[in-house]
């Protein structure tokens, strides 16, 4: 299949998401802030319940009315929010009109891209009404604070432009979904972020039982052990160059009654924890040990 034809098939799975939301007024709880119209993006994916539109949670948060429109089509179709995960900033939309999916193939979810990979960001950002495609390079893979929930989860940094309206749009590589655009860093230039494939897969698998349980956390505050003298004072040998010191364990958390302040966490899932709290993700790429916890299912 030619690249042009493959791209055409992928574009048919890109969706414009139009939402009317009405957020509560927390200072005056007897009234709302009033309706707001917003535009986001989405992509058609296959789930255990059939074809759905995958988008960002913040695109449909406090929704009152949601419509979707396919690429190349003028007609808008009413959609309902089937599931929403504010923690990972993802949501699934259900479209009752089955004809909406006619002639459309869902985009399969690929693997976590590698540093230096070239990717394409598709969506409906500000600056026009039609579909926009920008290209960028994967520049970093790390835990990132998701603005929607203030939770640190795995994300991929790219240098492609991600603007308002791009949110929820697919990031593609070799015909596969390798990320979902969701936020940018205002303090820098050309610093955008996409939700990593493992997070997307976790969200979809989590919904297979009909309940969104979210992403687990260890519930531990830990201190780095980069000082040799500090490690020795804790009884570690000079050969034990890694590990982090547990300073606090959240009451009722995942590690409650399993870890205690003063313990040294040397490994997680058999992977050594370095003195700065990182573990090897793959081929020398490092990520904080919290990722190994959050990728588990509750």
PDB file of C-alpha atoms in Angstrom:
ATOM      1  CA  UNK A   1       0.000   0.000   0.000  1.00  0.00           C
ATOM      2  CA  UNK A   2       1.364   3.433  -0.939  1.00  0.00           C
ATOM      3  CA  UNK A   3       2.099   5.945   1.810  1.00  0.00           C
ATOM      4  CA  UNK A   4      -0.489   8.349   0.376  1.00  0.00           C
ATOM      5  CA  UNK A   5      -3.225   5.699   0.433  1.00  0.00           C
ATOM      6  CA  UNK A   6      -2.253   4.598   3.936  1.00  0.00           C
ATOM      7  CA  UNK A   7      -2.362   8.203   5.135  1.00  0.00           C
ATOM      8  CA  UNK A   8      -5.795   8.624   3.563  1.00  0.00           C
ATOM      9  CA  UNK A   9      -7.119   5.653   5.534  1.00  0.00           C
ATOM     10  CA  UNK A  10      -5.681   7.021   8.758  1.00  0.00           C
ATOM     11  CA  UNK A  11      -7.169  10.467   8.198  1.00  0.00           C
ATOM     12  CA  UNK A  12     -10.651   8.991   7.842  1.00  0.00           C
ATOM     13  CA  UNK A  13     -10.311   7.878  11.467  1.00  0.00           C
ATOM     14  CA  UNK A  14      -9.544  11.404  12.724  1.00  0.00           C
ATOM     15  CA  UNK A  15     -12.550  13.096  14.309  1.00  0.00           C
ATOM     16  CA  UNK A  16     -13.415  16.651  15.263  1.00  0.00           C
ATOM     17  CA  UNK A  17     -14.983  16.841  18.726  1.00  0.00           C
ATOM     18  CA  UNK A  18     -17.351  19.723  19.497  1.00  0.00           C
ATOM     19  CA  UNK A  19     -18.441  20.102  23.094  1.00  0.00           C
ATOM     20  CA  UNK A  20     -20.733  22.394  25.052  1.00  0.00           C
ATOM     21  CA  UNK A  21     -19.660  22.298  28.692  1.00  0.00           C
ATOM     22  CA  UNK A  22     -20.926  23.967  31.837  1.00  0.00           C
ATOM     23  CA  UNK A  23     -18.443  23.903  34.692  1.00  0.00           C
ATOM     24  CA  UNK A  24     -19.565  24.404  38.304  1.00  0.00           C
ATOM     25  CA  UNK A  25     -18.717  27.600  40.133  1.00  0.00           C
ATOM     26  CA  UNK A  26     -16.983  26.489  43.320  1.00  0.00           C
ATOM     27  CA  UNK A  27     -17.100  29.958  44.859  1.00  0.00           C
ATOM     28  CA  UNK A  28     -20.855  30.218  44.236  1.00  0.00           C
ATOM     29  CA  UNK A  29     -21.977  26.583  44.168  1.00  0.00           C
ATOM     30  CA  UNK A  30     -25.645  27.450  43.632  1.00  0.00           C
ATOM     31  CA  UNK A  31     -24.833  28.415  40.045  1.00  0.00           C
ATOM     32  CA  UNK A  32     -22.601  27.332  37.184  1.00  0.00           C
ATOM     33  CA  UNK A  33     -20.054  29.290  35.168  1.00  0.00           C
ATOM     34  CA  UNK A  34     -22.247  29.222  32.069  1.00  0.00           C
ATOM     35  CA  UNK A  35     -21.999  27.221  28.844  1.00  0.00           C
ATOM     36  CA  UNK A  36     -18.739  27.207  26.901  1.00  0.00           C
ATOM     37  CA  UNK A  37     -18.183  25.921  23.371  1.00  0.00           C
ATOM     38  CA  UNK A  38     -14.900  24.146  22.699  1.00  0.00           C
ATOM     39  CA  UNK A  39     -13.284  22.156  19.910  1.00  0.00           C
ATOM     40  CA  UNK A  40     -10.999  19.175  20.281  1.00  0.00           C
ATOM     41  CA  UNK A  41      -9.867  16.185  18.290  1.00  0.00           C
ATOM     42  CA  UNK A  42     -10.267  12.434  18.503  1.00  0.00           C
ATOM     43  CA  UNK A  43      -9.496   9.161  16.762  1.00  0.00           C
ATOM     44  CA  UNK A  44     -11.473   5.999  16.081  1.00  0.00           C
ATOM     45  CA  UNK A  45     -10.170   2.954  17.977  1.00  0.00           C
ATOM     46  CA  UNK A  46     -11.349  -0.602  18.500  1.00  0.00           C
ATOM     47  CA  UNK A  47     -12.436  -1.485  22.036  1.00  0.00           C
ATOM     48  CA  UNK A  48     -13.937  -4.569  23.663  1.00  0.00           C
ATOM     49  CA  UNK A  49     -17.354  -2.963  23.107  1.00  0.00           C
ATOM     50  CA  UNK A  50     -16.833  -1.960  19.487  1.00  0.00           C
ATOM     51  CA  UNK A  51     -15.688   1.181  17.707  1.00  0.00           C
ATOM     52  CA  UNK A  52     -15.334   4.279  19.854  1.00  0.00           C
ATOM     53  CA  UNK A  53     -13.899   7.792  19.599  1.00  0.00           C
ATOM     54  CA  UNK A  54     -10.847   8.239  21.816  1.00  0.00           C
ATOM     55  CA  UNK A  55     -10.196  11.799  22.956  1.00  0.00           C
ATOM     56  CA  UNK A  56      -8.941  13.762  25.958  1.00  0.00           C
ATOM     57  CA  UNK A  57     -10.908  13.939  29.181  1.00  0.00           C
ATOM     58  CA  UNK A  58     -10.448  17.690  29.341  1.00  0.00           C
ATOM     59  CA  UNK A  59     -12.103  18.020  25.910  1.00  0.00           C
ATOM     60  CA  UNK A  60     -15.401  16.731  27.308  1.00  0.00           C
ATOM     61  CA  UNK A  61     -15.119  17.581  31.010  1.00  0.00           C
ATOM     62  CA  UNK A  62     -18.376  18.957  32.469  1.00  0.00           C
ATOM     63  CA  UNK A  63     -20.019  18.203  29.136  1.00  0.00           C
ATOM     64  CA  UNK A  64     -23.631  19.055  28.423  1.00  0.00           C
ATOM     65  CA  UNK A  65     -23.694  18.232  24.719  1.00  0.00           C
ATOM     66  CA  UNK A  66     -21.119  16.532  22.479  1.00  0.00           C
ATOM     67  CA  UNK A  67     -20.983  16.197  18.702  1.00  0.00           C
ATOM     68  CA  UNK A  68     -18.380  14.599  16.441  1.00  0.00           C
ATOM     69  CA  UNK A  69     -17.571  15.084  12.780  1.00  0.00           C
ATOM     70  CA  UNK A  70     -15.515  12.812  10.565  1.00  0.00           C
ATOM     71  CA  UNK A  71     -12.713  14.021   8.350  1.00  0.00           C
ATOM     72  CA  UNK A  72     -14.082  14.857   4.916  1.00  0.00           C
ATOM     73  CA  UNK A  73     -17.681  15.006   6.130  1.00  0.00           C
ATOM     74  CA  UNK A  74     -19.837  18.053   6.824  1.00  0.00           C
ATOM     75  CA  UNK A  75     -22.442  16.358   9.002  1.00  0.00           C
ATOM     76  CA  UNK A  76     -22.147  16.450  12.777  1.00  0.00           C
ATOM     77  CA  UNK A  77     -23.332  13.454  14.788  1.00  0.00           C
ATOM     78  CA  UNK A  78     -24.357  13.424  18.447  1.00  0.00           C
ATOM     79  CA  UNK A  79     -22.057  11.436  20.738  1.00  0.00           C
ATOM     80  CA  UNK A  80     -22.226  10.439  24.386  1.00  0.00           C
ATOM     81  CA  UNK A  81     -19.384  10.141  26.872  1.00  0.00           C
ATOM     82  CA  UNK A  82     -19.134   6.430  27.662  1.00  0.00           C
ATOM     83  CA  UNK A  83     -16.121   6.607  29.952  1.00  0.00           C
ATOM     84  CA  UNK A  84     -13.821   9.290  31.245  1.00  0.00           C
ATOM     85  CA  UNK A  85     -10.492   8.999  33.037  1.00  0.00           C
ATOM     86  CA  UNK A  86      -9.421  12.372  34.386  1.00  0.00           C
ATOM     87  CA  UNK A  87      -6.310  10.801  35.901  1.00  0.00           C
ATOM     88  CA  UNK A  88      -4.866   9.924  32.480  1.00  0.00           C
ATOM     89  CA  UNK A  89      -6.786  12.644  30.587  1.00  0.00           C
ATOM     90  CA  UNK A  90      -8.561  10.172  28.286  1.00  0.00           C
ATOM     91  CA  UNK A  91     -12.202   9.634  27.396  1.00  0.00           C
ATOM     92  CA  UNK A  92     -14.243   7.334  25.160  1.00  0.00           C
ATOM     93  CA  UNK A  93     -17.183   8.611  23.148  1.00  0.00           C
ATOM     94  CA  UNK A  94     -19.970   6.384  21.881  1.00  0.00           C
ATOM     95  CA  UNK A  95     -21.822   7.210  18.666  1.00  0.00           C
ATOM     96  CA  UNK A  96     -25.278   5.626  18.379  1.00  0.00           C
ATOM     97  CA  UNK A  97     -25.521   6.253  14.628  1.00  0.00           C
ATOM     98  CA  UNK A  98     -23.700   3.202  13.231  1.00  0.00           C
ATOM     99  CA  UNK A  99     -23.462   4.804   9.788  1.00  0.00           C
ATOM    100  CA  UNK A 100     -20.925   7.196  11.287  1.00  0.00           C
ATOM    101  CA  UNK A 101     -18.320   4.414  11.116  1.00  0.00           C
ATOM    102  CA  UNK A 102     -19.135   3.269   7.576  1.00  0.00           C
ATOM    103  CA  UNK A 103     -16.031   2.915   5.416  1.00  0.00           C
ATOM    104  CA  UNK A 104     -13.762   3.655   8.341  1.00  0.00           C
ATOM    105  CA  UNK A 105     -11.060   1.431   9.810  1.00  0.00           C
ATOM    106  CA  UNK A 106      -9.934   2.027  13.406  1.00  0.00           C
ATOM    107  CA  UNK A 107      -6.336   2.970  14.069  1.00  0.00           C
ATOM    108  CA  UNK A 108      -4.389   0.249  15.874  1.00  0.00           C
ATOM    109  CA  UNK A 109      -2.331   1.229  18.899  1.00  0.00           C
ATOM    110  CA  UNK A 110       1.404   0.829  18.393  1.00  0.00           C
ATOM    111  CA  UNK A 111       4.375   0.555  20.700  1.00  0.00           C
ATOM    112  CA  UNK A 112       6.106   3.279  22.646  1.00  0.00           C
ATOM    113  CA  UNK A 113       8.136   5.259  20.085  1.00  0.00           C
ATOM    114  CA  UNK A 114      11.862   5.698  20.428  1.00  0.00           C
ATOM    115  CA  UNK A 115      13.948   8.827  20.774  1.00  0.00           C
ATOM    116  CA  UNK A 116      14.469  10.427  17.386  1.00  0.00           C
ATOM    117  CA  UNK A 117      11.404   8.841  15.770  1.00  0.00           C
ATOM    118  CA  UNK A 118       9.471  11.089  13.398  1.00  0.00           C
ATOM    119  CA  UNK A 119       5.747  11.291  14.148  1.00  0.00           C
ATOM    120  CA  UNK A 120       2.706  13.084  12.685  1.00  0.00           C
ATOM    121  CA  UNK A 121       0.234  15.013  14.853  1.00  0.00           C
ATOM    122  CA  UNK A 122      -3.291  15.164  13.406  1.00  0.00           C
ATOM    123  CA  UNK A 123      -6.125  17.301  14.693  1.00  0.00           C
ATOM    124  CA  UNK A 124      -8.139  20.484  14.546  1.00  0.00           C
ATOM    125  CA  UNK A 125      -6.088  23.218  16.246  1.00  0.00           C
ATOM    126  CA  UNK A 126      -6.849  26.922  16.249  1.00  0.00           C
ATOM    127  CA  UNK A 127      -6.063  28.772  13.055  1.00  0.00           C
ATOM    128  CA  UNK A 128      -8.580  27.100  10.765  1.00  0.00           C
ATOM    129  CA  UNK A 129     -11.551  24.793  10.438  1.00  0.00           C
ATOM    130  CA  UNK A 130      -9.933  21.961   8.490  1.00  0.00           C
ATOM    131  CA  UNK A 131      -7.704  19.099   9.542  1.00  0.00           C
ATOM    132  CA  UNK A 132      -4.110  19.995  10.353  1.00  0.00           C
ATOM    133  CA  UNK A 133      -1.098  17.685  10.178  1.00  0.00           C
ATOM    134  CA  UNK A 134       2.270  18.610  11.663  1.00  0.00           C
ATOM    135  CA  UNK A 135       5.406  16.535  11.978  1.00  0.00           C
ATOM    136  CA  UNK A 136       7.830  16.335  14.843  1.00  0.00           C
ATOM    137  CA  UNK A 137      10.597  14.350  16.476  1.00  0.00           C
ATOM    138  CA  UNK A 138      10.368  12.360  19.701  1.00  0.00           C
ATOM    139  CA  UNK A 139      12.744  14.227  21.995  1.00  0.00           C
ATOM    140  CA  UNK A 140      12.058  12.791  25.462  1.00  0.00           C
ATOM    141  CA  UNK A 141      10.184  10.004  27.247  1.00  0.00           C
ATOM    142  CA  UNK A 142       9.528  10.517  30.944  1.00  0.00           C
ATOM    143  CA  UNK A 143       6.948  10.818  33.684  1.00  0.00           C
ATOM    144  CA  UNK A 144       5.103  14.097  33.176  1.00  0.00           C
ATOM    145  CA  UNK A 145       2.580  15.920  35.331  1.00  0.00           C
ATOM    146  CA  UNK A 146      -0.776  15.651  33.560  1.00  0.00           C
ATOM    147  CA  UNK A 147      -2.452  19.057  33.892  1.00  0.00           C
ATOM    148  CA  UNK A 148      -5.940  17.541  34.054  1.00  0.00           C
ATOM    149  CA  UNK A 149      -5.230  15.549  37.219  1.00  0.00           C
ATOM    150  CA  UNK A 150      -1.837  16.715  38.516  1.00  0.00           C
ATOM    151  CA  UNK A 151      -0.799  13.039  38.357  1.00  0.00           C
ATOM    152  CA  UNK A 152       2.586  12.007  36.982  1.00  0.00           C
ATOM    153  CA  UNK A 153       2.244   9.379  34.252  1.00  0.00           C
ATOM    154  CA  UNK A 154       4.323   8.328  31.271  1.00  0.00           C
ATOM    155  CA  UNK A 155       4.308  10.814  28.389  1.00  0.00           C
ATOM    156  CA  UNK A 156       6.299  11.498  25.237  1.00  0.00           C
ATOM    157  CA  UNK A 157       7.723  14.934  24.461  1.00  0.00           C
ATOM    158  CA  UNK A 158       7.797  16.002  20.814  1.00  0.00           C
ATOM    159  CA  UNK A 159       8.824  19.176  19.012  1.00  0.00           C
ATOM    160  CA  UNK A 160       5.688  19.328  16.843  1.00  0.00           C
ATOM    161  CA  UNK A 161       3.280  22.181  17.455  1.00  0.00           C
ATOM    162  CA  UNK A 162       0.437  21.228  19.812  1.00  0.00           C
ATOM    163  CA  UNK A 163      -2.103  24.008  20.165  1.00  0.00           C
ATOM    164  CA  UNK A 164      -5.629  24.395  21.504  1.00  0.00           C
ATOM    165  CA  UNK A 165      -7.819  22.072  19.463  1.00  0.00           C
ATOM    166  CA  UNK A 166      -5.068  19.491  18.937  1.00  0.00           C
ATOM    167  CA  UNK A 167      -6.023  17.893  22.246  1.00  0.00           C
ATOM    168  CA  UNK A 168      -7.258  14.340  21.792  1.00  0.00           C
ATOM    169  CA  UNK A 169      -5.857  14.067  18.294  1.00  0.00           C
ATOM    170  CA  UNK A 170      -3.834  11.036  17.200  1.00  0.00           C
ATOM    171  CA  UNK A 171      -0.072  11.012  16.876  1.00  0.00           C
ATOM    172  CA  UNK A 172       0.817   8.537  14.136  1.00  0.00           C
ATOM    173  CA  UNK A 173       3.871   6.605  13.029  1.00  0.00           C
ATOM    174  CA  UNK A 174       3.887   3.930  10.318  1.00  0.00           C
ATOM    175  CA  UNK A 175       0.105   3.814  10.326  1.00  0.00           C
ATOM    176  CA  UNK A 176      -0.172   3.174  14.064  1.00  0.00           C
ATOM    177  CA  UNK A 177      -1.326   5.286  16.992  1.00  0.00           C
ATOM    178  CA  UNK A 178       1.782   6.047  19.042  1.00  0.00           C
ATOM    179  CA  UNK A 179       0.282   8.765  21.210  1.00  0.00           C
ATOM    180  CA  UNK A 180      -2.594  11.137  21.927  1.00  0.00           C
ATOM    181  CA  UNK A 181      -1.806  14.863  21.924  1.00  0.00           C
ATOM    182  CA  UNK A 182      -2.854  16.480  25.190  1.00  0.00           C
ATOM    183  CA  UNK A 183      -0.779  19.426  26.400  1.00  0.00           C
ATOM    184  CA  UNK A 184       2.162  21.731  25.742  1.00  0.00           C
ATOM    185  CA  UNK A 185       4.704  23.618  27.828  1.00  0.00           C
ATOM    186  CA  UNK A 186       3.988  27.334  27.560  1.00  0.00           C
ATOM    187  CA  UNK A 187       7.361  28.328  29.021  1.00  0.00           C
ATOM    188  CA  UNK A 188       9.227  26.740  26.101  1.00  0.00           C
ATOM    189  CA  UNK A 189       9.033  26.698  22.332  1.00  0.00           C
ATOM    190  CA  UNK A 190       7.876  23.683  20.347  1.00  0.00           C
ATOM    191  CA  UNK A 191       7.511  21.524  23.463  1.00  0.00           C
ATOM    192  CA  UNK A 192       4.427  19.377  23.164  1.00  0.00           C
ATOM    193  CA  UNK A 193       3.367  16.205  24.928  1.00  0.00           C
ATOM    194  CA  UNK A 194       1.425  13.143  23.922  1.00  0.00           C
ATOM    195  CA  UNK A 195      -0.031  10.426  26.107  1.00  0.00           C
ATOM    196  CA  UNK A 196       2.157   7.337  25.729  1.00  0.00           C
ATOM    197  CA  UNK A 197       0.751   4.105  24.203  1.00  0.00           C
ATOM    198  CA  UNK A 198       1.135   2.118  27.464  1.00  0.00           C
ATOM    199  CA  UNK A 199      -1.133   4.645  29.206  1.00  0.00           C
ATOM    200  CA  UNK A 200      -3.719   4.451  26.402  1.00  0.00           C
ATOM    201  CA  UNK A 201      -3.683   0.643  26.488  1.00  0.00           C
ATOM    202  CA  UNK A 202      -3.976   0.670  30.289  1.00  0.00           C
ATOM    203  CA  UNK A 203      -7.037   2.926  30.081  1.00  0.00           C
ATOM    204  CA  UNK A 204      -8.780   0.749  27.482  1.00  0.00           C
ATOM    205  CA  UNK A 205      -8.000  -2.519  29.256  1.00  0.00           C
ATOM    206  CA  UNK A 206      -9.127  -1.040  32.563  1.00  0.00           C
ATOM    207  CA  UNK A 207     -12.571  -0.419  31.041  1.00  0.00           C
ATOM    208  CA  UNK A 208     -13.087  -4.003  29.867  1.00  0.00           C
ATOM    209  CA  UNK A 209     -14.856  -4.877  33.134  1.00  0.00           C
ATOM    210  CA  UNK A 210     -17.047  -1.790  32.877  1.00  0.00           C
ATOM    211  CA  UNK A 211     -15.295   0.118  35.656  1.00  0.00           C
ATOM    212  CA  UNK A 212     -12.453   2.624  35.467  1.00  0.00           C
ATOM    213  CA  UNK A 213     -10.220   1.829  38.445  1.00  0.00           C
ATOM    214  CA  UNK A 214      -7.402   4.135  37.422  1.00  0.00           C
ATOM    215  CA  UNK A 215      -3.669   3.909  37.932  1.00  0.00           C
ATOM    216  CA  UNK A 216      -2.145   2.622  41.179  1.00  0.00           C
ATOM    217  CA  UNK A 217       0.419   4.530  43.204  1.00  0.00           C
ATOM    218  CA  UNK A 218       2.863   3.239  45.797  1.00  0.00           C
ATOM    219  CA  UNK A 219       1.987   5.980  48.268  1.00  0.00           C
ATOM    220  CA  UNK A 220       5.578   6.486  49.344  1.00  0.00           C
ATOM    221  CA  UNK A 221       7.737   9.576  49.728  1.00  0.00           C
ATOM    222  CA  UNK A 222      11.378   8.658  49.164  1.00  0.00           C
ATOM    223  CA  UNK A 223      14.739  10.378  49.331  1.00  0.00           C
ATOM    224  CA  UNK A 224      17.546   9.876  46.833  1.00  0.00           C
ATOM    225  CA  UNK A 225      20.676   8.172  48.127  1.00  0.00           C
ATOM    226  CA  UNK A 226      23.396   9.652  45.947  1.00  0.00           C
ATOM    227  CA  UNK A 227      25.685  10.263  48.932  1.00  0.00           C
ATOM    228  CA  UNK A 228      28.024   7.341  49.680  1.00  0.00           C
ATOM    229  CA  UNK A 229      28.292   8.433  53.309  1.00  0.00           C
ATOM    230  CA  UNK A 230      24.511   8.407  53.626  1.00  0.00           C
ATOM    231  CA  UNK A 231      24.298   4.917  52.140  1.00  0.00           C
ATOM    232  CA  UNK A 232      26.965   3.659  54.532  1.00  0.00           C
ATOM    233  CA  UNK A 233      25.111   5.165  57.499  1.00  0.00           C
ATOM    234  CA  UNK A 234      22.107   3.051  56.519  1.00  0.00           C
ATOM    235  CA  UNK A 235      24.160  -0.136  56.492  1.00  0.00           C
ATOM    236  CA  UNK A 236      24.551  -0.453  52.727  1.00  0.00           C
ATOM    237  CA  UNK A 237      27.800  -1.792  51.333  1.00  0.00           C
ATOM    238  CA  UNK A 238      29.936   0.030  48.783  1.00  0.00           C
ATOM    239  CA  UNK A 239      28.724  -2.478  46.192  1.00  0.00           C
ATOM    240  CA  UNK A 240      25.135  -1.358  46.790  1.00  0.00           C
ATOM    241  CA  UNK A 241      25.256   1.889  44.843  1.00  0.00           C
ATOM    242  CA  UNK A 242      21.514   2.304  44.288  1.00  0.00           C
ATOM    243  CA  UNK A 243      18.301   2.521  46.232  1.00  0.00           C
ATOM    244  CA  UNK A 244      16.112   5.237  47.714  1.00  0.00           C
ATOM    245  CA  UNK A 245      15.269   5.876  51.357  1.00  0.00           C
ATOM    246  CA  UNK A 246      11.608   5.628  52.350  1.00  0.00           C
ATOM    247  CA  UNK A 247      10.707   8.740  54.348  1.00  0.00           C
ATOM    248  CA  UNK A 248       6.929   8.474  54.539  1.00  0.00           C
ATOM    249  CA  UNK A 249       4.262   5.867  53.779  1.00  0.00           C
ATOM    250  CA  UNK A 250       0.694   7.011  53.143  1.00  0.00           C
ATOM    251  CA  UNK A 251      -1.799   5.531  55.592  1.00  0.00           C
ATOM    252  CA  UNK A 252      -3.942   2.987  53.761  1.00  0.00           C
ATOM    253  CA  UNK A 253      -1.818   3.262  50.618  1.00  0.00           C
ATOM    254  CA  UNK A 254      -0.482   0.442  48.467  1.00  0.00           C
ATOM    255  CA  UNK A 255       2.690   0.125  50.527  1.00  0.00           C
ATOM    256  CA  UNK A 256       1.021   0.514  53.935  1.00  0.00           C
ATOM    257  CA  UNK A 257       2.147  -2.264  56.327  1.00  0.00           C
ATOM    258  CA  UNK A 258       4.650  -3.395  53.675  1.00  0.00           C
ATOM    259  CA  UNK A 259       7.176  -0.567  53.744  1.00  0.00           C
ATOM    260  CA  UNK A 260       8.077   1.696  56.637  1.00  0.00           C
ATOM    261  CA  UNK A 261      10.063   4.912  57.063  1.00  0.00           C
ATOM    262  CA  UNK A 262      13.752   4.009  57.159  1.00  0.00           C
ATOM    263  CA  UNK A 263      13.464   1.167  54.641  1.00  0.00           C
ATOM    264  CA  UNK A 264      15.631   1.292  51.537  1.00  0.00           C
ATOM    265  CA  UNK A 265      13.948   0.387  48.260  1.00  0.00           C
ATOM    266  CA  UNK A 266      16.628  -1.379  46.213  1.00  0.00           C
ATOM    267  CA  UNK A 267      14.576  -2.917  43.393  1.00  0.00           C
ATOM    268  CA  UNK A 268      11.068  -3.020  41.974  1.00  0.00           C
ATOM    269  CA  UNK A 269       9.761  -5.896  39.871  1.00  0.00           C
ATOM    270  CA  UNK A 270      13.303  -7.240  39.874  1.00  0.00           C
ATOM    271  CA  UNK A 271      14.714  -4.064  38.317  1.00  0.00           C
ATOM    272  CA  UNK A 272      17.410  -2.258  40.334  1.00  0.00           C
ATOM    273  CA  UNK A 273      16.439   1.197  41.558  1.00  0.00           C
ATOM    274  CA  UNK A 274      19.259   3.690  41.057  1.00  0.00           C
ATOM    275  CA  UNK A 275      20.291   6.174  43.727  1.00  0.00           C
ATOM    276  CA  UNK A 276      18.334   8.898  41.930  1.00  0.00           C
ATOM    277  CA  UNK A 277      15.146   6.794  41.930  1.00  0.00           C
ATOM    278  CA  UNK A 278      15.248   5.716  38.291  1.00  0.00           C
ATOM    279  CA  UNK A 279      14.980   2.280  36.701  1.00  0.00           C
ATOM    280  CA  UNK A 280      15.796   1.185  33.173  1.00  0.00           C
ATOM    281  CA  UNK A 281      12.844   1.470  30.820  1.00  0.00           C
ATOM    282  CA  UNK A 282      14.610  -0.065  27.819  1.00  0.00           C
ATOM    283  CA  UNK A 283      18.031   0.037  26.172  1.00  0.00           C
ATOM    284  CA  UNK A 284      19.531   2.567  28.560  1.00  0.00           C
ATOM    285  CA  UNK A 285      16.465   4.828  28.737  1.00  0.00           C
ATOM    286  CA  UNK A 286      15.660   5.656  32.349  1.00  0.00           C
ATOM    287  CA  UNK A 287      12.358   6.461  34.020  1.00  0.00           C
ATOM    288  CA  UNK A 288      11.332   7.023  37.638  1.00  0.00           C
ATOM    289  CA  UNK A 289      10.434   3.850  39.529  1.00  0.00           C
ATOM    290  CA  UNK A 290       6.882   5.153  40.019  1.00  0.00           C
ATOM    291  CA  UNK A 291       6.156   4.176  36.418  1.00  0.00           C
ATOM    292  CA  UNK A 292       6.621   0.494  37.263  1.00  0.00           C
ATOM    293  CA  UNK A 293       3.845   0.897  39.832  1.00  0.00           C
ATOM    294  CA  UNK A 294       1.436   2.962  37.724  1.00  0.00           C
ATOM    295  CA  UNK A 295       1.526   0.515  34.811  1.00  0.00           C
ATOM    296  CA  UNK A 296      -0.065  -2.182  36.978  1.00  0.00           C
ATOM    297  CA  UNK A 297      -3.826  -2.693  37.024  1.00  0.00           C
ATOM    298  CA  UNK A 298      -5.845  -2.192  40.191  1.00  0.00           C
TER     299      UNK A 298
END
